[in-house]
């Protein structure tokens, strides 16, 4: 099994508002979290609440696994909106070498689809030769347009720091090699400072949920046929 260990230093997660409020809940890091189950997008995929659990050390596990002949994915979400601030995730694992059908995503989302969303995604979208890092800002309303940038990256060690800082004027993204403090730019691999001319249309202006999911492109199984597990140590937002 491929295992990624994640220490998120500024992250909160939520699933789309279409998911039923009676979903399984858990308490972690002082927040109430919902755990997704059932079938649906993205993908579409099968989501299994048993793919999420907290271990004896208080770490949160999420995995993609095969159950009864089907591959199942994981998603969790908080029960409240999160506003402007810096969200940071520290990952122990080879996010630069994920299976081509696997997507790991941290993102804000309020819906409906196509607006009010800010994404960090590590994915190759089913193509082994595609770029493996993606940052996307969806517009605040239908008068705006989606902006995205993709990049190739390779880690020099088995640890990385991912970050986005969301303000009313724009979004600043960064990927750093190794574990870094929120204020540090040491080990910078890639950055993108998106400051649109009309942020009222391009940038989400109100607090919205934050998502964290682990899923399969078009619902296809991992190309290498192996399950994948993430271990999230902590998260904060400032």
Coordinates of C-alpha atoms in Angstrom, one line a residue:
X1 CA 0.0 0.0 0.0
X2 CA 1.3 3.5 -0.8
X3 CA 1.0 5.7 2.3
X4 CA 1.1 9.5 2.5
X5 CA 1.4 11.2 5.9
X6 CA 0.0 14.7 6.0
X7 CA 0.5 17.4 8.6
X8 CA -1.8 20.2 7.6
X9 CA -0.9 23.5 9.2
X10 CA -3.8 25.4 8.0
X11 CA -6.7 23.5 6.6
X12 CA -10.4 22.9 7.1
X13 CA -12.5 20.7 5.0
X14 CA -16.1 20.2 3.9
X15 CA -18.0 18.3 1.3
X16 CA -20.5 19.9 -1.1
X17 CA -23.8 21.1 0.3
X18 CA -25.7 18.5 -1.7
X19 CA -24.6 15.8 0.7
X20 CA -27.1 14.9 3.3
X21 CA -26.7 16.3 6.9
X22 CA -27.3 12.9 8.4
X23 CA -23.9 11.7 7.2
X24 CA -21.5 10.1 9.7
X25 CA -19.8 12.6 12.0
X26 CA -16.6 12.7 13.9
X27 CA -14.8 15.1 16.2
X28 CA -11.2 16.0 15.4
X29 CA -8.9 19.0 16.1
X30 CA -11.8 20.8 17.9
X31 CA -14.1 20.6 14.8
X32 CA -17.1 18.5 13.9
X33 CA -16.6 16.7 10.6
X34 CA -19.0 14.9 8.3
X35 CA -17.8 11.8 6.5
X36 CA -19.2 11.1 3.0
X37 CA -20.8 7.9 1.9
X38 CA -22.8 6.8 -1.2
X39 CA -22.3 7.5 -4.9
X40 CA -21.7 10.7 -6.8
X41 CA -19.3 13.2 -8.3
X42 CA -16.5 14.0 -8.7
X43 CA -15.8 10.9 -10.8
X44 CA -18.4 9.7 -10.3
X45 CA -17.1 7.6 -7.5
X46 CA -18.3 5.4 -4.7
X47 CA -17.6 7.0 -1.3
X48 CA -17.2 4.9 1.8
X49 CA -17.3 6.3 5.4
X50 CA -15.2 3.4 6.5
X51 CA -12.3 4.9 4.5
X52 CA -11.9 7.6 7.2
X53 CA -10.9 7.0 10.8
X54 CA -8.9 8.5 13.7
X55 CA -6.1 6.5 15.2
X56 CA -4.9 6.2 18.8
X57 CA -2.5 9.1 18.3
X58 CA -5.3 11.4 17.1
X59 CA -4.2 11.3 13.4
X60 CA -6.9 11.2 10.7
X61 CA -6.6 8.5 8.1
X62 CA -8.2 8.6 4.6
X63 CA -7.8 6.0 2.0
X64 CA -8.8 4.7 -1.4
X65 CA -9.5 1.0 -1.2
X66 CA -11.2 -1.9 -2.9
X67 CA -14.4 -3.3 -1.2
X68 CA -16.6 -6.0 -2.6
X69 CA -15.1 -5.6 -6.0
X70 CA -15.4 -1.8 -6.2
X71 CA -12.9 0.9 -5.6
X72 CA -14.1 3.4 -3.0
X73 CA -12.9 6.9 -2.1
X74 CA -12.9 9.3 0.9
X75 CA -14.2 12.7 1.7
X76 CA -14.7 14.7 4.9
X77 CA -16.1 18.2 5.6
X78 CA -16.6 20.6 8.5
X79 CA -20.0 21.8 9.6
X80 CA -19.2 25.5 9.2
X81 CA -17.9 28.0 6.6
X82 CA -14.3 29.3 6.6
X83 CA -13.3 32.8 5.6
X84 CA -10.2 34.7 4.4
X85 CA -6.9 33.5 5.6
X86 CA -3.9 31.2 5.1
X87 CA -4.4 27.5 4.7
X88 CA -1.4 25.3 4.7
X89 CA -0.9 21.5 4.4
X90 CA 2.4 19.7 5.1
X91 CA 2.6 16.3 3.5
X92 CA 5.0 13.4 4.2
X93 CA 4.8 11.3 1.0
X94 CA 5.4 11.4 -2.7
X95 CA 2.7 13.7 -3.9
X96 CA 4.8 14.2 -7.0
X97 CA 4.5 10.5 -7.9
X98 CA 0.8 9.8 -7.3
X99 CA -1.0 7.2 -9.6
X100 CA -2.3 8.9 -12.7
X101 CA -5.9 8.2 -11.8
X102 CA -5.6 9.5 -8.2
X103 CA -6.6 13.1 -7.2
X104 CA -5.7 14.6 -3.8
X105 CA -7.5 17.9 -3.4
X106 CA -7.8 20.6 -0.8
X107 CA -10.4 23.2 -1.8
X108 CA -13.0 25.7 -0.8
X109 CA -16.4 25.3 -2.3
X110 CA -19.9 26.7 -1.9
X111 CA -21.6 25.7 -5.1
X112 CA -23.2 25.6 -7.5
X113 CA -20.6 24.1 -9.7
X114 CA -18.5 26.6 -11.7
X115 CA -18.4 29.4 -9.1
X116 CA -17.1 30.0 -5.6
X117 CA -14.2 27.5 -5.5
X118 CA -10.5 27.6 -4.8
X119 CA -8.5 24.4 -5.5
X120 CA -5.1 22.8 -4.7
X121 CA -5.0 19.5 -6.6
X122 CA -2.3 17.0 -7.2
X123 CA -3.4 15.0 -10.2
X124 CA -2.5 13.9 -13.7
X125 CA -6.2 13.5 -14.8
X126 CA -5.7 9.9 -16.1
X127 CA -2.7 10.9 -18.3
X128 CA 0.7 9.6 -17.1
X129 CA 2.5 12.4 -19.0
X130 CA 0.3 15.3 -17.7
X131 CA 1.5 17.9 -15.3
X132 CA 1.1 16.8 -11.7
X133 CA 0.3 20.1 -9.8
X134 CA -2.8 22.3 -10.4
X135 CA -4.1 25.5 -8.8
X136 CA -7.5 26.8 -9.8
X137 CA -9.7 29.8 -8.8
X138 CA -13.3 29.7 -9.9
X139 CA -15.2 33.1 -10.2
X140 CA -17.4 34.6 -7.5
X141 CA -20.3 34.9 -9.9
X142 CA -21.3 34.3 -13.5
X143 CA -19.6 37.6 -14.6
X144 CA -16.2 36.1 -13.9
X145 CA -14.2 33.3 -15.5
X146 CA -12.1 30.4 -14.2
X147 CA -8.4 30.8 -13.9
X148 CA -6.0 27.9 -13.6
X149 CA -2.3 27.1 -13.7
X150 CA -0.6 23.7 -14.0
X151 CA 3.0 22.8 -13.3
X152 CA 5.4 19.9 -13.1
X153 CA 7.3 19.4 -9.9
X154 CA 9.6 16.9 -8.2
X155 CA 10.3 16.7 -4.5
X156 CA 13.9 16.5 -3.3
X157 CA 12.7 14.8 -0.1
X158 CA 9.6 12.9 1.0
X159 CA 8.0 16.0 2.6
X160 CA 6.3 19.1 1.2
X161 CA 4.3 22.1 2.2
X162 CA 1.3 23.3 0.2
X163 CA -0.4 26.6 0.9
X164 CA -3.0 29.1 -0.3
X165 CA -3.7 32.5 1.1
X166 CA -7.2 33.8 0.3
X167 CA -8.1 37.5 0.5
X168 CA -10.8 39.6 -1.0
X169 CA -8.3 40.8 -3.6
X170 CA -6.9 37.4 -4.7
X171 CA -5.3 34.1 -3.9
X172 CA -1.6 33.4 -3.4
X173 CA -0.5 29.8 -3.8
X174 CA 2.8 28.1 -2.9
X175 CA 4.4 24.7 -2.9
X176 CA 7.5 24.2 -0.9
X177 CA 10.0 21.3 -0.5
X178 CA 10.1 20.0 3.1
X179 CA 8.1 21.1 6.1
X180 CA 8.0 24.9 6.4
X181 CA 6.4 27.3 8.8
X182 CA 3.4 29.3 7.5
X183 CA 5.5 32.4 7.3
X184 CA 8.5 30.7 5.5
X185 CA 9.2 30.7 1.8
X186 CA 12.3 28.5 2.2
X187 CA 12.4 25.6 -0.3
X188 CA 10.0 27.2 -2.7
X189 CA 9.2 25.0 -5.7
X190 CA 6.4 26.9 -7.3
X191 CA 4.2 29.9 -6.5
X192 CA 1.3 31.8 -8.1
X193 CA 0.0 35.2 -6.9
X194 CA -3.4 35.7 -8.6
X195 CA -4.6 39.2 -8.3
X196 CA -7.4 39.9 -10.9
X197 CA -8.5 43.3 -12.1
X198 CA -12.1 42.7 -10.9
X199 CA -11.9 40.6 -7.7
X200 CA -15.5 41.2 -6.9
X201 CA -16.3 38.9 -9.8
X202 CA -13.3 36.7 -9.8
X203 CA -12.6 36.0 -6.0
X204 CA -15.1 34.5 -3.6
X205 CA -16.0 37.3 -1.2
X206 CA -17.8 35.4 1.6
X207 CA -16.9 32.5 4.0
X208 CA -17.5 29.1 2.4
X209 CA -16.8 25.5 3.3
X210 CA -13.4 23.9 2.7
X211 CA -13.2 20.4 1.3
X212 CA -10.6 17.7 1.5
X213 CA -11.0 14.6 -0.7
X214 CA -9.2 11.6 -2.2
X215 CA -10.8 10.3 -5.3
X216 CA -10.4 8.6 -8.7
X217 CA -10.5 10.3 -12.1
X218 CA -13.7 9.3 -13.9
X219 CA -14.1 6.6 -11.3
X220 CA -11.3 4.6 -12.8
X221 CA -9.3 2.3 -10.6
X222 CA -5.6 3.2 -9.8
X223 CA -3.5 2.3 -12.8
X224 CA -1.1 0.5 -10.6
X225 CA -3.9 -1.5 -8.9
X226 CA -2.8 -0.4 -5.4
X227 CA -4.8 1.2 -2.6
X228 CA -3.6 4.5 -1.2
X229 CA -3.8 6.0 2.3
X230 CA -3.3 9.5 3.7
X231 CA -2.6 10.2 7.4
X232 CA -3.5 13.8 8.4
X233 CA -1.7 14.9 11.5
X234 CA -3.2 18.3 12.2
X235 CA -4.5 21.5 10.6
X236 CA -4.8 25.2 11.4
X237 CA -5.9 28.3 9.7
X238 CA -4.6 31.8 10.2

